[in-house]
GROMACS .gro file of C-alpha atoms in nm:
model
  278
    1MET     CA    1  -3.017   5.147   7.846
    2ARG     CA    2  -3.200   5.195   8.201
    3ARG     CA    3  -3.101   4.968   8.453
    4MET     CA    4  -3.474   4.900   8.641
    5LYS     CA    5  -3.446   4.750   9.049
    6ILE     CA    6  -3.728   4.661   9.236
    7VAL     CA    7  -3.693   4.711   9.570
    8ALA     CA    8  -3.965   4.630   9.878
    9ASP     CA    9  -3.942   4.563  10.225
   10SER     CA   10  -3.969   4.287  10.392
   11ALA     CA   11  -4.349   4.317  10.519
   12ALA     CA   12  -4.417   4.186  10.137
   13ASN     CA   13  -4.306   3.847  10.174
   14VAL     CA   14  -4.080   3.816   9.902
   15THR     CA   15  -3.647   3.752   9.874
   16THR     CA   16  -3.590   3.731   9.569
   17LEU     CA   17  -3.765   3.745   9.147
   18LYS     CA   18  -3.652   3.546   8.928
   19THR     CA   19  -3.634   3.768   8.626
   20VAL     CA   20  -3.578   4.155   8.737
   21ASP     CA   21  -3.350   4.327   8.988
   22PHE     CA   22  -3.502   4.292   9.294
   23ALA     CA   23  -3.351   4.356   9.669
   24SER     CA   24  -3.586   4.323  10.008
   25VAL     CA   25  -3.481   4.592  10.282
   26PRO     CA   26  -3.570   4.374  10.649
   27LEU     CA   27  -3.774   4.499  10.945
   28LYS     CA   28  -3.736   4.378  11.251
   29ILE     CA   29  -3.904   4.231  11.561
   30VAL     CA   30  -3.734   4.334  11.883
   31THR     CA   31  -3.805   4.192  12.237
   32GLU     CA   32  -3.621   4.191  12.573
   33THR     CA   33  -3.368   3.984  12.517
   34THR     CA   34  -3.306   3.901  12.132
   35GLU     CA   35  -3.362   4.051  11.772
   36PHE     CA   36  -3.460   3.895  11.457
   37VAL     CA   37  -3.368   4.091  11.155
   38ASP     CA   38  -3.615   3.973  10.850
   39LYS     CA   39  -3.399   3.890  10.607
   40ALA     CA   40  -3.463   3.587  10.382
   41SER     CA   41  -3.171   3.363  10.618
   42LEU     CA   42  -3.437   3.428  10.908
   43ASP     CA   43  -3.551   3.098  11.027
   44VAL     CA   44  -3.960   3.193  11.084
   45ALA     CA   45  -4.009   2.859  11.241
   46GLU     CA   46  -3.774   2.916  11.530
   47MET     CA   47  -3.870   3.245  11.614
   48ALA     CA   48  -4.226   3.147  11.658
   49ALA     CA   49  -4.111   2.896  11.889
   50TYR     CA   50  -3.887   3.178  12.075
   51PHE     CA   51  -4.248   3.314  12.044
   52ASP     CA   52  -4.396   3.052  12.201
   53GLY     CA   53  -4.207   3.056  12.548
   54TYR     CA   54  -4.175   3.425  12.575
   55LYS     CA   55  -4.364   3.683  12.798
   56GLY     CA   56  -4.182   3.995  12.769
   57ARG     CA   57  -4.301   4.265  12.544
   58SER     CA   58  -4.229   4.271  12.184
   59LYS     CA   59  -4.202   4.538  11.886
   60THR     CA   60  -4.124   4.597  11.531
   61SER     CA   61  -3.880   4.808  11.369
   62CYS     CA   62  -3.882   4.995  11.042
   63PRO     CA   63  -3.591   5.015  10.817
   64ASN     CA   64  -3.335   5.363  10.793
   65PRO     CA   65  -3.263   5.571  10.506
   66ALA     CA   66  -2.978   5.380  10.511
   67ASP     CA   67  -3.096   5.054  10.452
   68PHE     CA   68  -3.302   5.188  10.146
   69LEU     CA   69  -3.066   5.371   9.974
   70GLU     CA   70  -2.816   5.108   9.978
   71ALA     CA   71  -3.116   4.898   9.820
   72PHE     CA   72  -3.145   5.082   9.522
   73GLU     CA   73  -2.794   5.058   9.473
   74GLY     CA   74  -2.673   4.996   9.067
   75ALA     CA   75  -3.035   5.066   8.915
   76ASP     CA   76  -3.120   5.408   8.764
   77GLU     CA   77  -3.487   5.373   8.796
   78VAL     CA   78  -3.653   5.222   9.149
   79PHE     CA   79  -3.962   5.090   9.182
   80CYS     CA   80  -4.029   5.074   9.562
   81VAL     CA   81  -4.291   4.911   9.739
   82THR     CA   82  -4.340   4.975  10.148
   83ILE     CA   83  -4.603   4.812  10.442
   84THR     CA   84  -4.887   5.110  10.453
   85SER     CA   85  -4.739   5.406  10.661
   86GLY     CA   86  -5.037   5.374  10.830
   87LEU     CA   87  -4.863   5.094  11.079
   88SER     CA   88  -4.495   5.153  10.993
   89GLY     CA   89  -4.176   5.480  10.944
   90SER     CA   90  -4.087   5.227  10.634
   91TYR     CA   91  -4.237   5.461  10.384
   92ASN     CA   92  -4.108   5.761  10.547
   93ALA     CA   93  -3.745   5.657  10.559
   94ALA     CA   94  -3.782   5.551  10.174
   95CYS     CA   95  -3.899   5.868  10.056
   96VAL     CA   96  -3.609   6.040  10.276
   97ALA     CA   97  -3.379   5.740  10.092
   98LYS     CA   98  -3.554   5.839   9.749
   99GLY     CA   99  -3.479   6.211   9.819
  100MET     CA  100  -3.101   6.145   9.900
  101TYR     CA  101  -3.097   5.878   9.541
  102GLU     CA  102  -3.183   6.111   9.337
  103SER     CA  103  -3.002   6.427   9.448
  104GLU     CA  104  -2.655   6.235   9.439
  105ARG     CA  105  -2.740   6.077   9.066
  106GLU     CA  106  -2.825   6.296   8.823
  107GLY     CA  107  -3.111   6.152   8.661
  108ALA     CA  108  -3.185   5.903   8.879
  109ARG     CA  109  -3.565   5.828   8.981
  110VAL     CA  110  -3.721   5.654   9.223
  111CYS     CA  111  -4.101   5.559   9.299
  112VAL     CA  112  -4.206   5.523   9.627
  113ILE     CA  113  -4.540   5.297   9.662
  114ASP     CA  114  -4.696   5.337  10.019
  115SER     CA  115  -4.889   4.979   9.994
  116LEU     CA  116  -5.122   5.117  10.249
  117SER     CA  117  -5.128   4.754  10.344
  118ALA     CA  118  -4.925   4.445  10.364
  119GLY     CA  119  -4.822   4.042  10.325
  120ALA     CA  120  -5.009   3.889   9.990
  121GLU     CA  121  -5.136   4.257   9.898
  122MET     CA  122  -4.793   4.388   9.884
  123GLN     CA  123  -4.652   4.095   9.679
  124LEU     CA  124  -4.902   4.156   9.420
  125LEU     CA  125  -4.799   4.477   9.388
  126VAL     CA  126  -4.439   4.364   9.320
  127GLU     CA  127  -4.573   4.097   9.088
  128ARG     CA  128  -4.730   4.356   8.848
  129LEU     CA  129  -4.429   4.586   8.849
  130ALA     CA  130  -4.237   4.260   8.751
  131HIS     CA  131  -4.396   4.192   8.500
  132ARG     CA  132  -4.483   4.521   8.341
  133ILE     CA  133  -4.051   4.602   8.349
  134GLU     CA  134  -4.036   4.214   8.203
  135ASN     CA  135  -4.261   4.335   7.925
  136GLY     CA  136  -4.076   4.679   7.820
  137TYR     CA  137  -4.285   4.904   7.975
  138THR     CA  138  -4.095   5.269   8.082
  139TYR     CA  139  -4.054   5.445   8.437
  140GLU     CA  140  -4.375   5.654   8.266
  141GLU     CA  141  -4.581   5.379   8.155
  142ILE     CA  142  -4.502   5.154   8.536
  143THR     CA  143  -4.603   5.433   8.711
  144ALA     CA  144  -4.903   5.523   8.623
  145ASP     CA  145  -5.009   5.133   8.613
  146ILE     CA  146  -4.887   5.013   8.926
  147THR     CA  147  -5.113   5.343   9.057
  148ALA     CA  148  -5.415   5.213   8.877
  149TYR     CA  149  -5.353   4.861   8.938
  150GLN     CA  150  -5.348   4.966   9.326
  151LYS     CA  151  -5.679   5.083   9.354
  152ARG     CA  152  -5.818   4.741   9.243
  153THR     CA  153  -5.635   4.562   9.498
  154GLY     CA  154  -5.724   4.435   9.833
  155LEU     CA  155  -5.642   4.261  10.156
  156LEU     CA  156  -5.822   4.075  10.390
  157PHE     CA  157  -5.693   3.860  10.706
  158MET     CA  158  -5.826   3.564  10.927
  159LEU     CA  159  -5.652   3.609  11.315
  160GLY     CA  160  -5.668   3.386  11.564
  161SER     CA  161  -5.492   3.630  11.802
  162LEU     CA  162  -5.506   4.020  11.785
  163LYS     CA  163  -5.198   4.042  12.076
  164ASN     CA  164  -4.926   4.174  11.880
  165PHE     CA  165  -5.079   4.425  11.733
  166ALA     CA  166  -5.276   4.558  12.083
  167ALA     CA  167  -4.907   4.509  12.251
  168ASN     CA  168  -4.783   4.739  11.914
  169GLY     CA  169  -5.083   4.985  11.945
  170ARG     CA  170  -5.223   4.844  11.626
  171VAL     CA  171  -5.594   4.760  11.739
  172PRO     CA  172  -5.750   4.844  12.068
  173MET     CA  173  -5.675   4.607  12.345
  174ALA     CA  174  -5.965   4.546  12.453
  175VAL     CA  175  -6.044   4.435  12.118
  176ALA     CA  176  -5.769   4.196  12.161
  177LYS     CA  177  -5.825   4.045  12.434
  178ALA     CA  178  -6.254   3.995  12.323
  179ALA     CA  179  -6.113   3.791  12.080
  180GLY     CA  180  -5.864   3.590  12.313
  181ILE     CA  181  -6.081   3.483  12.589
  182LEU     CA  182  -6.376   3.381  12.310
  183GLY     CA  183  -6.151   3.162  12.076
  184LEU     CA  184  -6.247   3.397  11.811
  185ARG     CA  185  -6.135   3.408  11.429
  186VAL     CA  186  -6.084   3.768  11.368
  187VAL     CA  187  -6.177   3.890  10.957
  188GLY     CA  188  -6.092   4.183  10.857
  189LYS     CA  189  -5.977   4.419  10.612
  190ALA     CA  190  -5.687   4.724  10.529
  191GLY     CA  191  -5.898   5.022  10.526
  192GLU     CA  192  -5.823   5.293  10.302
  193LYS     CA  193  -5.606   5.460  10.456
  194GLY     CA  194  -5.389   5.202  10.544
  195THR     CA  195  -5.525   5.076  10.870
  196LEU     CA  196  -5.633   4.741  10.970
  197GLU     CA  197  -5.976   4.725  11.020
  198PRO     CA  198  -6.161   4.429  11.234
  199LEU     CA  199  -6.528   4.330  11.058
  200ASP     CA  200  -6.629   4.034  11.201
  201LYS     CA  201  -6.582   3.790  11.475
  202CYS     CA  202  -6.625   3.387  11.345
  203ARG     CA  203  -6.660   3.127  11.532
  204GLY     CA  204  -6.450   2.828  11.420
  205GLU     CA  205  -6.229   2.871  11.153
  206GLN     CA  206  -6.452   2.668  10.885
  207ARG     CA  207  -6.649   3.037  10.928
  208ALA     CA  208  -6.410   3.244  10.929
  209LEU     CA  209  -6.334   3.106  10.556
  210GLU     CA  210  -6.673   3.136  10.422
  211LYS     CA  211  -6.653   3.526  10.550
  212ILE     CA  212  -6.358   3.609  10.376
  213VAL     CA  213  -6.509   3.456  10.036
  214GLU     CA  214  -6.833   3.641  10.124
  215ARG     CA  215  -6.587   3.991  10.132
  216MET     CA  216  -6.385   3.929   9.857
  217LYS     CA  217  -6.728   3.892   9.670
  218ALA     CA  218  -6.888   4.186   9.833
  219GLU     CA  219  -6.574   4.365   9.744
  220GLY     CA  220  -6.597   4.324   9.394
  221PHE     CA  221  -6.368   4.024   9.327
  222ALA     CA  222  -6.505   3.814   8.961
  223GLY     CA  223  -6.159   3.583   8.900
  224GLY     CA  224  -5.811   3.699   8.883
  225LYS     CA  225  -5.510   3.665   9.098
  226VAL     CA  226  -5.514   3.550   9.459
  227CYS     CA  227  -5.206   3.516   9.707
  228ILE     CA  228  -5.277   3.354  10.024
  229ALA     CA  229  -5.031   3.429  10.279
  230HIS     CA  230  -5.016   3.190  10.590
  231ASN     CA  231  -4.871   3.177  10.965
  232ALA     CA  232  -4.835   2.805  10.995
  233ASN     CA  233  -5.183   2.727  10.890
  234GLU     CA  234  -5.118   2.565  10.531
  235ALA     CA  235  -5.431   2.395  10.546
  236ALA     CA  236  -5.652   2.663  10.586
  237ALA     CA  237  -5.475   2.837  10.328
  238ASN     CA  238  -5.550   2.542  10.134
  239ALA     CA  239  -5.909   2.507  10.242
  240LEU     CA  240  -5.901   2.855  10.154
  241ARG     CA  241  -5.822   2.831   9.819
  242ALA     CA  242  -6.008   2.523   9.710
  243ARG     CA  243  -6.330   2.771   9.859
  244ILE     CA  244  -6.197   3.013   9.595
  245THR     CA  245  -6.152   2.835   9.299
  246HIS     CA  246  -6.511   2.676   9.396
  247ALA     CA  247  -6.691   3.022   9.322
  248TRP     CA  248  -6.439   3.143   9.086
  249CYS     CA  249  -6.332   2.866   8.822
  250ASP     CA  250  -6.033   3.144   8.659
  251ALA     CA  251  -5.907   3.227   8.941
  252ALA     CA  252  -5.543   3.226   8.983
  253VAL     CA  253  -5.470   3.144   9.342
  254ASN     CA  254  -5.104   3.137   9.509
  255VAL     CA  255  -5.034   3.019   9.876
  256VAL     CA  256  -4.733   3.129  10.064
  257SER     CA  257  -4.490   3.116  10.371
  258CYS     CA  258  -4.559   3.428  10.586
  259ARG     CA  259  -4.199   3.599  10.664
  260GLY     CA  260  -4.075   3.701  11.009
  261LEU     CA  261  -4.296   4.051  11.004
  262CYS     CA  262  -4.592   3.902  10.880
  263SER     CA  263  -4.589   3.616  11.087
  264TYR     CA  264  -4.533   3.817  11.414
  265TYR     CA  265  -4.801   4.012  11.328
  266ALA     CA  266  -5.062   3.761  11.172
  267GLU     CA  267  -4.958   3.489  11.466
  268LYS     CA  268  -4.997   3.128  11.428
  269GLY     CA  269  -5.290   3.023  11.255
  270GLY     CA  270  -5.330   3.342  11.063
  271LEU     CA  271  -5.401   3.425  10.681
  272LEU     CA  272  -5.333   3.718  10.434
  273VAL     CA  273  -5.514   3.710  10.148
  274GLY     CA  274  -5.466   3.966   9.900
  275TYR     CA  275  -5.726   3.975   9.561
  276GLU     CA  276  -5.771   4.180   9.282
  277LYS     CA  277  -6.136   4.287   9.322
  278GLY     CA  278  -6.185   4.335   8.926
   0.00000   0.00000   0.00000
């Protein structure tokens, strides 16, 4: 029997799966004085406290091909989900590892999936893969299914600060400064090419939550799975869950905490919302 495995980089916020072989490949958050490796053992609260008092430069670092190769070990067929190639080199590193793994192991196959997203939407993809493996789908069936499924998932986000995105060249510095000065909540989405697109500047958190629900409706959400990942803002995550289940009684909403990489970019108070478009 061929052994299947799911691998995802740590931007998926997933550290383990109960019924399917799984490995998480950590990204890193690097400063002038230290680095945080986004493993399951990372104390995210401790990292947040560090950044509360840190004024220097910081950046993120993607895994290298060797990291992915190690994660692929023990499997004949691998499904690997990475953070969007529009923000990171993780996808390219996984593709290099795929070529090496398949050339070194006769019959091995690796499907690398560029999520074109991060966080909560990646988690939806991982959960879909796990469900298909649990139910005995073949490699070909799973590959076709996840490709189709990805076309009907989306990511929205609410951020109170864009400082770290701007510092890493992910959004214009002028946009980040304007949001910070005015005390706005920025609502945006992952675009079709995997870049982050700010959409709305909202005064107040409740207005931002309303806007997320409006955007979900506009994008075709009609009930289904939703994953809300929050950075130290469980109250807002639960408030959003209540709004979603009020609007769509058959929505299945899961609230989770961001791991290291997503906490760094979402910053304190931020939300990442993955959902099925219908």
